[in-house]
Amino acid sequence: PPKLPREICARVQEGRHKSHPRVRARALDGPPKLPRASMEVSLVLKDVRLGHRGRYVVAVECTEGEGTHRAFVSDQSAQSSSPTWAPPAFPGVCLDARDGHCQVRLSFYCDSPLASDHRALLERGQPVCSCGFTLLEADLSAIAFASQLRSLPLFAPQARAPVGAPEAAAGWQDLGMVTVALGVAAPGAYEALVPIQQLPAPPSEHASWTPQEMLTRLRGIGQTKKEEVRSLAAQLERMQRALSVLERQHGGLLGERAGRLEASAGCERKLRALTEPDFTDLDAELLMSLPGGVTEVGSMFLGAEARWRRARDAVISQWEEFQKLRQGTELTRQLTKRLQEMEAVRLEQRTVLSKARERCDELEEAREALRHRERMIKGLESRVQEVASRRASEGPPAEAELVLSKERAARDELREAAAQLELRDARRQRRTLEAESRGEAPPLGREELLRALNEQNALVLRLLDDIESLQLGARAGRRRGGEAEALRMARGRAEGEA
């Protein structure tokens, strides 16, 4: 209809065309597939946009299905943030997809000093960004049918996350995008990938030298080395002369030091003779014979006495300080002793606390045994009532025999438990006597608990005897009236004792 858009009309016409039997069969067969021997895909860079300007080198690495690793490295581009490579530098590469699939990786290097050495660039270079993709058999079939354009984002590791961003955001950053064209490779139109070991080495400067130039260069190198050796020999000679001068100076300084030490020793002897002279009787007589000698001797003795008094006061003050320090040391020793005593008391408290906990655990076990005996008494009372009801209904003797055997087994178990309780009670009594002999207080509530246990055990045994007598009476065939009377008497006795 004329109101429908042209695109819808075109699709309708295309659908009518595809309804033809030949067209439908061709569509079901899918796109034509290339033979396995000619599955070579071309890869051409259409557009590259990077984050900052620089001279870039692109490396294409391909890992084939068998694990073969091949690569191609382009020349360095001009300074730009959208680098382009002319056909001689990078016309495109040919990917070998004969195994059915391959993995492709594109790496971009910026201002790398290894740009001329392709092998070293791949082994030791650090790319600023990279991307990759995988070609599968479905992709190869689609490329054989029509060429493809793929836009790939370029990522680079981020040094640190921006302020306020989580730590997970510090992994990668987007630096740009590259657009590649994939198609069927024409023979000889694109560069082939080679193993990394076969990448071309950087051009050598020595290959273009003539023998005359090499001889001239070698002579120049030899002259330079001779001059270096001559300068080194002159420097060593100067160092030897300086070392000789230093040794002579060292000898002179040692002699001067010895002379100065000797002069200092003489001065010390003279000072000691002036300050501490040896005063003899002859010196005293000579001084006293001189005019004013008596006064001089008196002043000397007064000065000596004054020095002695000062020395004595110094010794007394030092002794007083020593006494004070001694008192402080004694106080410190007492504090240390008190700390040791407190530590011993603390250990003793811990021991007593552990023993008290053990006693509490024993009391808890005894309480649990007492509760168990109470539950057993209630069970026995219920059994007595059951026996009475059975007697009233005159059950068969076989059933009475079965009940009697069960009750006897229960009685034996209770007697065994009672014996175990008596052993425990004897052990607890022995521990109580030991605690009383050591002067420790017995645990609270133990005697009352033991008395209650004994009473409960006696009650259990009496109830069992009553049950056995009732069941024996049933076997003897007593009269119902006497049996009811005995049952009432046993029940009343059990209730009274309970």
Coordinates of C-alpha atoms in Angstrom, one line a residue:
P1 CA 0.0 0.0 0.0
P2 CA 1.2 3.5 -0.6
K3 CA 1.0 4.5 3.1
L4 CA 3.6 1.9 4.2
P5 CA 7.2 3.1 4.4
R6 CA 9.7 2.2 1.7
E7 CA 11.7 0.0 4.0
I8 CA 8.8 -2.2 4.8
C9 CA 7.9 -2.5 1.1
A10 CA 11.5 -3.5 0.3
R11 CA 11.4 -6.2 3.0
V12 CA 8.2 -7.5 1.6
Q13 CA 9.7 -7.7 -1.9
E14 CA 12.8 -9.4 -0.4
G15 CA 10.6 -12.0 1.4
R16 CA 8.8 -12.7 -1.9
H17 CA 12.1 -13.2 -3.6
K18 CA 13.4 -15.5 -0.9
S19 CA 10.2 -17.6 -1.2
H20 CA 11.5 -18.9 -4.5
P21 CA 12.7 -22.5 -4.2
R22 CA 16.2 -21.9 -5.5
V23 CA 16.8 -18.9 -3.3
R24 CA 15.4 -20.7 -0.2
A25 CA 17.8 -23.7 -0.8
R26 CA 20.8 -21.3 -1.2
A27 CA 19.8 -19.5 2.1
L28 CA 19.5 -22.8 3.9
D29 CA 23.0 -23.8 2.8
G30 CA 24.5 -20.6 4.5
P31 CA 27.3 -18.4 3.3
P32 CA 29.9 -20.1 1.0
K33 CA 32.9 -21.5 2.9
L34 CA 36.5 -21.2 1.8
P35 CA 38.5 -24.3 1.5
R36 CA 40.8 -25.2 4.5
A37 CA 44.0 -24.5 2.5
S38 CA 43.0 -20.9 1.6
M39 CA 41.6 -19.6 5.0
E40 CA 43.8 -16.6 5.3
V41 CA 42.3 -13.4 6.7
S42 CA 43.5 -9.9 6.2
L43 CA 43.7 -7.4 9.1
V44 CA 43.9 -3.6 8.3
L45 CA 43.8 -0.7 10.7
K46 CA 41.1 1.7 9.6
D47 CA 41.0 4.2 12.5
V48 CA 43.0 4.6 15.7
R49 CA 42.2 7.1 18.4
L50 CA 44.4 7.3 21.5
G51 CA 44.4 9.4 24.7
H52 CA 47.6 11.5 24.2
R53 CA 50.0 12.5 21.4
G54 CA 53.1 10.5 20.7
R55 CA 55.0 8.4 18.2
Y56 CA 53.3 5.0 18.2
V57 CA 54.4 1.5 17.1
V58 CA 51.7 -1.2 16.7
A59 CA 52.4 -4.9 17.2
V60 CA 50.1 -7.6 15.9
E61 CA 50.4 -11.0 17.6
C62 CA 48.6 -14.2 16.6
T63 CA 48.3 -17.5 18.4
E64 CA 47.1 -20.3 16.1
G65 CA 45.2 -23.4 17.1
E66 CA 48.4 -25.5 17.4
G67 CA 50.0 -23.0 19.8
T68 CA 52.2 -21.4 17.2
H69 CA 53.0 -17.7 18.1
R70 CA 53.6 -15.3 15.3
A71 CA 53.9 -11.5 15.2
F72 CA 54.4 -8.4 13.1
V73 CA 55.8 -5.0 14.3
S74 CA 55.2 -1.8 12.3
D75 CA 57.5 1.2 12.0
Q76 CA 57.2 4.3 14.2
S77 CA 54.4 6.7 13.2
A78 CA 54.5 10.5 13.3
Q79 CA 53.7 12.6 16.4
S80 CA 49.9 12.3 16.7
S81 CA 47.0 11.2 19.0
S82 CA 45.4 9.4 16.0
P83 CA 48.4 7.7 14.4
T84 CA 48.3 6.4 10.8
W85 CA 50.8 4.2 9.0
A86 CA 51.4 4.4 5.3
P87 CA 51.3 1.2 3.3
P88 CA 55.1 0.7 3.4
A89 CA 55.0 1.0 7.2
F90 CA 51.8 -1.0 7.8
P91 CA 49.8 -2.1 4.7
G92 CA 48.0 -4.8 6.7
V93 CA 48.8 -8.3 7.9
C94 CA 47.7 -11.8 6.8
L95 CA 46.3 -14.1 9.5
D96 CA 46.7 -17.8 9.0
A97 CA 43.4 -19.4 10.0
R98 CA 43.9 -22.8 8.5
D99 CA 43.4 -24.5 11.8
G100 CA 39.9 -23.1 12.1
H101 CA 40.5 -20.5 14.8
C102 CA 43.1 -18.1 16.1
Q103 CA 43.6 -15.5 18.8
V104 CA 44.7 -12.0 17.8
R105 CA 46.2 -9.3 20.0
L106 CA 47.0 -5.6 19.1
S107 CA 49.6 -3.7 21.3
F108 CA 50.5 0.0 21.0
Y109 CA 53.9 1.3 22.2
C110 CA 54.4 5.0 22.6
D111 CA 57.8 6.7 22.3
S112 CA 59.7 3.5 23.0
P113 CA 63.5 3.5 22.8
L114 CA 63.3 -0.1 21.4
A115 CA 61.2 1.0 18.4
S116 CA 63.9 0.0 15.9
D117 CA 64.5 -3.4 17.5
H118 CA 61.3 -5.3 17.0
R119 CA 62.3 -8.5 18.8
A120 CA 63.5 -6.6 21.9
L121 CA 60.3 -4.4 21.8
L122 CA 58.1 -7.5 22.1
E123 CA 60.2 -9.2 24.7
R124 CA 61.1 -6.2 27.0
G125 CA 58.8 -3.4 25.9
Q126 CA 55.8 -2.2 27.9
P127 CA 52.7 -1.3 25.8
V128 CA 50.6 1.7 26.8
C129 CA 47.4 -0.1 25.8
S130 CA 46.2 -3.2 24.1
C131 CA 43.2 -5.2 22.9
G132 CA 42.4 -8.6 21.5
F133 CA 39.8 -10.9 19.9
T134 CA 39.3 -14.5 18.8
L135 CA 38.4 -15.7 15.3
L136 CA 36.2 -18.8 15.3
E137 CA 35.0 -20.9 12.4
A138 CA 31.7 -19.0 12.4
D139 CA 33.6 -15.8 12.1
L140 CA 35.7 -17.2 9.2
S141 CA 32.6 -18.3 7.4
A142 CA 31.0 -14.8 7.8
I143 CA 34.2 -13.1 6.7
A144 CA 34.3 -15.3 3.6
F145 CA 30.8 -14.1 2.8
A146 CA 31.5 -10.4 3.4
S147 CA 34.2 -8.2 5.0
Q148 CA 33.7 -7.0 8.6
L149 CA 34.6 -3.9 10.6
R150 CA 35.2 -4.3 14.3
S151 CA 35.7 -1.5 16.8
L152 CA 37.7 -2.5 19.9
P153 CA 38.3 -0.5 23.0
L154 CA 41.9 0.0 24.1
F155 CA 42.6 -0.6 27.8
A156 CA 45.7 0.1 30.0
P157 CA 46.5 -0.7 33.6
Q158 CA 45.6 2.2 35.9
A159 CA 48.2 3.1 38.6
R160 CA 45.7 4.1 41.2
A161 CA 42.0 4.6 41.6
P162 CA 40.6 8.2 41.5
V163 CA 39.7 10.0 44.7
G164 CA 36.4 8.6 46.0
A165 CA 36.3 5.6 43.8
P166 CA 36.3 2.0 45.1
E167 CA 39.5 -0.1 45.0
A168 CA 38.0 -2.3 42.2
A169 CA 38.1 0.8 39.9
A170 CA 41.9 0.9 40.1
G171 CA 42.3 -2.0 37.6
W172 CA 42.0 -0.7 34.0
Q173 CA 41.4 2.6 32.2
D174 CA 40.0 3.2 28.7
L175 CA 42.5 5.1 26.5
G176 CA 40.8 5.0 23.1
M177 CA 39.5 2.8 20.4
V178 CA 40.8 1.1 17.3
T179 CA 38.7 0.0 14.2
V180 CA 40.0 -3.0 12.2
A181 CA 38.8 -4.4 8.9
L182 CA 38.7 -8.2 8.4
G183 CA 38.4 -9.8 5.0
V184 CA 39.7 -12.5 2.7
A185 CA 43.4 -11.9 2.1
A186 CA 44.6 -11.7 -1.5
P187 CA 47.8 -13.5 -2.2
G188 CA 50.9 -11.3 -1.7
A189 CA 49.0 -8.1 -0.8
Y190 CA 49.6 -8.1 2.9
E191 CA 52.5 -8.7 5.3
A192 CA 52.8 -12.2 6.7
L193 CA 53.3 -12.9 10.4
V194 CA 56.6 -14.5 11.3
P195 CA 57.9 -16.1 14.6
I196 CA 59.3 -13.7 17.1
Q197 CA 62.8 -15.2 16.7
Q198 CA 62.7 -14.4 13.0
L199 CA 61.8 -10.7 13.3
P200 CA 64.3 -8.4 11.5
A201 CA 67.1 -7.0 13.6
P202 CA 67.9 -3.3 13.6
P203 CA 70.1 -2.1 10.7
S204 CA 73.8 -2.1 11.6
E205 CA 76.1 0.9 10.9
H206 CA 79.1 -1.3 10.3
A207 CA 77.7 -2.8 7.2
S208 CA 78.1 0.4 5.1
W209 CA 81.8 1.0 6.2
T210 CA 84.6 0.6 3.7
P211 CA 88.0 -1.0 4.8
Q212 CA 89.7 2.4 4.7
E213 CA 87.1 3.9 6.9
M214 CA 87.3 1.0 9.3
L215 CA 91.1 1.4 9.4
T216 CA 90.9 5.1 10.1
R217 CA 88.4 4.5 12.9
L218 CA 90.5 1.8 14.4
R219 CA 93.6 4.1 14.4
G220 CA 91.6 6.9 16.0
I221 CA 90.3 4.4 18.7
G222 CA 94.0 3.3 19.3
Q223 CA 95.2 6.9 19.7
T224 CA 92.3 7.7 22.1
K225 CA 93.2 4.6 24.2
K226 CA 96.9 5.6 24.3
E227 CA 96.0 9.1 25.5
E228 CA 93.8 7.6 28.2
V229 CA 96.6 5.3 29.3
R230 CA 99.1 8.2 29.4
S231 CA 96.7 10.3 31.5
L232 CA 96.1 7.4 33.8
A233 CA 99.9 6.9 34.3
A234 CA 100.4 10.6 35.1
Q235 CA 97.5 10.5 37.6
L236 CA 99.1 7.4 39.3
E237 CA 102.5 9.2 39.5
R238 CA 100.8 12.2 41.1
M239 CA 99.0 10.0 43.6
Q240 CA 102.3 8.3 44.5
R241 CA 104.0 11.6 45.2
A242 CA 101.1 12.8 47.3
L243 CA 101.2 9.5 49.3
S244 CA 105.0 9.9 49.9
V245 CA 104.4 13.5 51.2
L246 CA 101.6 12.2 53.5
E247 CA 103.8 9.5 54.9
R248 CA 106.5 12.1 55.8
Q249 CA 103.9 14.4 57.3
H250 CA 102.6 11.4 59.4
G251 CA 106.1 10.6 60.8
G252 CA 106.6 14.3 61.8
L253 CA 103.3 14.4 63.5
L254 CA 104.1 11.3 65.5
G255 CA 107.4 12.7 66.7
E256 CA 105.7 16.0 67.7
R257 CA 103.1 14.0 69.6
A258 CA 105.7 12.1 71.5
G259 CA 107.5 15.3 72.5
R260 CA 104.3 17.0 73.7
L261 CA 103.4 13.9 75.8
E262 CA 106.8 14.0 77.5
A263 CA 106.5 17.7 78.2
S264 CA 103.0 17.2 79.6
A265 CA 104.3 14.5 82.0
G266 CA 107.0 16.8 83.3
C267 CA 104.4 19.6 83.9
E268 CA 102.3 17.1 85.8
R269 CA 105.2 16.2 88.1
K270 CA 106.0 19.8 88.8
L271 CA 102.3 20.6 89.6
R272 CA 102.2 17.6 92.0
A273 CA 105.4 18.8 93.7
L274 CA 103.9 22.3 94.2
T275 CA 100.4 21.2 95.3
E276 CA 101.4 18.2 97.4
P277 CA 105.0 18.7 98.6
D278 CA 106.8 16.2 100.8
F279 CA 107.0 18.0 104.2
T280 CA 109.9 16.6 106.4
D281 CA 111.3 17.6 109.9
L282 CA 114.2 19.4 108.2
D283 CA 111.8 21.4 106.1
A284 CA 109.9 22.4 109.3
E285 CA 113.1 23.4 111.1
L286 CA 114.3 25.5 108.2
L287 CA 111.0 27.3 107.9
M288 CA 110.8 28.0 111.7
S289 CA 114.4 29.3 111.7
L290 CA 113.6 31.9 109.1
P291 CA 112.1 35.2 110.1
G292 CA 108.3 34.8 110.2
G293 CA 108.7 31.1 109.7
V294 CA 106.5 30.1 112.7
T295 CA 103.7 32.1 111.2
E296 CA 104.2 30.5 107.8
V297 CA 104.2 27.0 109.3
G298 CA 101.0 27.8 111.3
S299 CA 99.2 29.1 108.1
M300 CA 100.3 25.9 106.3
F301 CA 98.9 23.7 109.1
L302 CA 95.7 25.7 109.1
G303 CA 95.3 25.3 105.4
A304 CA 95.9 21.6 105.7
E305 CA 93.3 21.3 108.4
A306 CA 90.8 23.3 106.3
R307 CA 91.4 20.9 103.4
W308 CA 91.0 17.9 105.7
R309 CA 87.7 19.3 107.1
R310 CA 86.4 19.8 103.5
A311 CA 87.4 16.3 102.6
R312 CA 85.7 14.9 105.7
D313 CA 82.5 16.9 105.0
A314 CA 82.5 15.5 101.5
V315 CA 82.9 11.9 102.7
I316 CA 80.1 12.4 105.3
S317 CA 77.7 13.8 102.7
Q318 CA 78.5 10.9 100.4
W319 CA 77.8 8.5 103.2
E320 CA 74.5 10.1 103.9
E321 CA 73.5 9.8 100.3
F322 CA 74.6 6.2 100.4
Q323 CA 72.3 5.6 103.5
K324 CA 69.4 7.2 101.7
L325 CA 70.0 5.0 98.6
R326 CA 70.2 2.0 100.9
Q327 CA 66.8 2.8 102.5
G328 CA 65.3 3.1 99.0
T329 CA 66.8 -0.2 98.0
E330 CA 65.4 -1.8 101.1
L331 CA 61.9 -0.4 100.3
T332 CA 62.2 -1.7 96.8
R333 CA 63.2 -5.2 98.2
Q334 CA 60.1 -5.2 100.5
L335 CA 57.9 -4.2 97.6
T336 CA 59.3 -7.0 95.5
K337 CA 58.7 -9.5 98.4
R338 CA 55.1 -8.3 98.8
L339 CA 54.5 -8.8 95.0
Q340 CA 55.9 -12.3 95.2
E341 CA 53.6 -13.1 98.2
M342 CA 50.6 -11.6 96.3
E343 CA 51.5 -13.8 93.4
A344 CA 51.6 -16.9 95.6
V345 CA 48.2 -16.0 97.2
R346 CA 46.8 -15.6 93.7
L347 CA 48.0 -19.1 92.7
E348 CA 46.5 -20.5 96.0
Q349 CA 43.2 -18.7 95.2
R350 CA 43.1 -20.3 91.8
T351 CA 43.7 -23.8 93.3
V352 CA 40.9 -23.3 95.8
L353 CA 38.6 -22.0 93.1
S354 CA 39.3 -25.1 91.0
K355 CA 38.6 -27.4 93.9
A356 CA 35.3 -25.5 94.7
R357 CA 34.3 -26.0 91.1
E358 CA 35.0 -29.7 91.3
R359 CA 32.8 -29.9 94.4
C360 CA 30.0 -28.0 92.7
D361 CA 30.2 -30.5 89.8
E362 CA 29.9 -33.4 92.2
L363 CA 26.9 -31.9 94.0
E364 CA 25.3 -31.3 90.6
E365 CA 25.8 -35.0 89.7
A366 CA 24.2 -36.0 93.1
R367 CA 21.2 -33.7 92.5
E368 CA 20.7 -35.3 89.1
A369 CA 20.9 -38.8 90.6
L370 CA 18.3 -37.7 93.2
R371 CA 16.0 -36.4 90.4
H372 CA 16.4 -39.7 88.6
R373 CA 15.4 -41.7 91.8
E374 CA 12.3 -39.5 92.1
R375 CA 11.3 -40.3 88.5
M376 CA 11.9 -44.0 89.2
I377 CA 9.7 -43.9 92.3
K378 CA 6.9 -42.3 90.3
G379 CA 7.3 -45.0 87.7
L380 CA 7.1 -47.8 90.3
E381 CA 4.0 -46.3 91.8
S382 CA 2.4 -46.3 88.4
R383 CA 3.4 -50.0 88.0
V384 CA 1.9 -50.8 91.4
Q385 CA -1.4 -49.3 90.2
E386 CA -1.1 -51.3 87.0
V387 CA -0.6 -54.5 89.0
A388 CA -3.6 -53.7 91.1
S389 CA -5.8 -53.1 88.0
R390 CA -4.6 -56.4 86.5
R391 CA -5.4 -58.2 89.8
A392 CA -8.8 -56.7 89.7
S393 CA -9.4 -57.9 86.2
E394 CA -7.9 -61.4 86.9
G395 CA -5.3 -61.5 84.2
P396 CA -3.8 -64.9 83.1
P397 CA -0.8 -66.3 85.1
A398 CA 1.5 -66.1 82.0
E399 CA 1.1 -62.3 81.9
A400 CA 1.7 -62.1 85.6
E401 CA 4.9 -64.1 85.2
L402 CA 6.1 -61.7 82.5
V403 CA 5.3 -58.6 84.6
L404 CA 7.1 -60.3 87.6
S405 CA 10.2 -60.9 85.5
K406 CA 10.3 -57.3 84.3
E407 CA 9.9 -56.0 87.8
R408 CA 12.7 -58.2 89.1
A409 CA 15.0 -56.9 86.4
A410 CA 14.1 -53.4 87.3
R411 CA 14.7 -54.2 91.0
D412 CA 18.2 -55.6 90.1
E413 CA 19.0 -52.5 88.2
L414 CA 17.9 -50.3 91.0
R415 CA 19.9 -52.3 93.5
E416 CA 23.0 -52.0 91.3
A417 CA 22.5 -48.2 91.0
A418 CA 22.0 -48.0 94.8
A419 CA 25.3 -49.8 95.3
Q420 CA 27.1 -47.4 93.0
L421 CA 25.5 -44.5 94.9
E422 CA 26.7 -46.0 98.2
L423 CA 30.3 -46.2 96.7
R424 CA 30.0 -42.6 95.6
D425 CA 28.7 -41.6 99.0
A426 CA 31.6 -43.3 100.7
R427 CA 34.1 -41.6 98.4
R428 CA 32.4 -38.2 99.1
Q429 CA 32.5 -38.9 102.9
R430 CA 36.2 -39.7 102.7
R431 CA 36.9 -36.5 100.8
T432 CA 34.8 -34.6 103.4
L433 CA 36.8 -36.1 106.3
E434 CA 40.0 -35.2 104.5
A435 CA 38.8 -31.6 104.0
E436 CA 37.8 -31.4 107.7
S437 CA 41.2 -32.7 108.7
R438 CA 42.9 -30.0 106.6
G439 CA 40.7 -27.4 108.3
E440 CA 38.5 -26.7 105.2
A441 CA 34.8 -26.2 105.4
P442 CA 32.7 -29.1 103.9
P443 CA 30.5 -28.1 101.0
L444 CA 27.1 -26.8 101.8
G445 CA 24.1 -29.1 101.5
R446 CA 26.1 -32.4 101.2
E447 CA 24.8 -34.2 104.3
E448 CA 21.2 -33.3 103.5
L449 CA 21.7 -34.5 99.9
L450 CA 23.1 -37.8 101.1
R451 CA 20.3 -38.3 103.6
A452 CA 17.7 -37.7 100.9
L453 CA 19.4 -40.2 98.5
N454 CA 19.5 -42.9 101.2
E455 CA 15.8 -42.3 102.0
Q456 CA 14.9 -42.5 98.3
N457 CA 16.9 -45.7 97.8
A458 CA 15.1 -47.4 100.8
L459 CA 11.7 -46.3 99.5
V460 CA 12.5 -47.8 96.1
L461 CA 13.5 -51.1 97.6
R462 CA 10.4 -51.3 99.7
L463 CA 8.2 -50.6 96.7
L464 CA 9.9 -53.3 94.8
D465 CA 9.3 -55.8 97.6
D466 CA 5.7 -54.8 97.8
I467 CA 5.3 -55.4 94.0
E468 CA 7.0 -58.8 94.2
S469 CA 4.7 -59.9 97.1
L470 CA 1.6 -58.8 95.2
Q471 CA 2.6 -60.7 92.1
L472 CA 3.5 -63.8 94.2
G473 CA 0.1 -63.6 95.8
A474 CA -1.5 -63.6 92.4
R475 CA 0.3 -66.8 91.5
A476 CA -0.8 -68.5 94.8
G477 CA -4.4 -67.7 94.0
R478 CA -5.4 -65.8 97.0
R479 CA -8.9 -64.4 97.4
R480 CA -9.7 -61.1 95.8
G481 CA -10.7 -59.5 99.0
G482 CA -7.4 -60.3 100.7
E483 CA -5.5 -59.2 97.7
A484 CA -7.3 -55.9 97.5
E485 CA -6.6 -55.3 101.2
A486 CA -2.9 -56.1 100.8
L487 CA -2.7 -53.8 97.7
R488 CA -4.4 -51.0 99.6
M489 CA -2.0 -51.5 102.5
A490 CA 1.1 -51.4 100.2
R491 CA -0.2 -48.3 98.4
G492 CA -0.9 -46.5 101.6
R493 CA 2.5 -47.4 103.0
A494 CA 4.2 -46.2 99.7
E495 CA 2.2 -43.0 99.8
G496 CA 3.1 -42.4 103.4
E497 CA 6.8 -43.0 102.9
A498 CA 6.8 -40.9 99.8

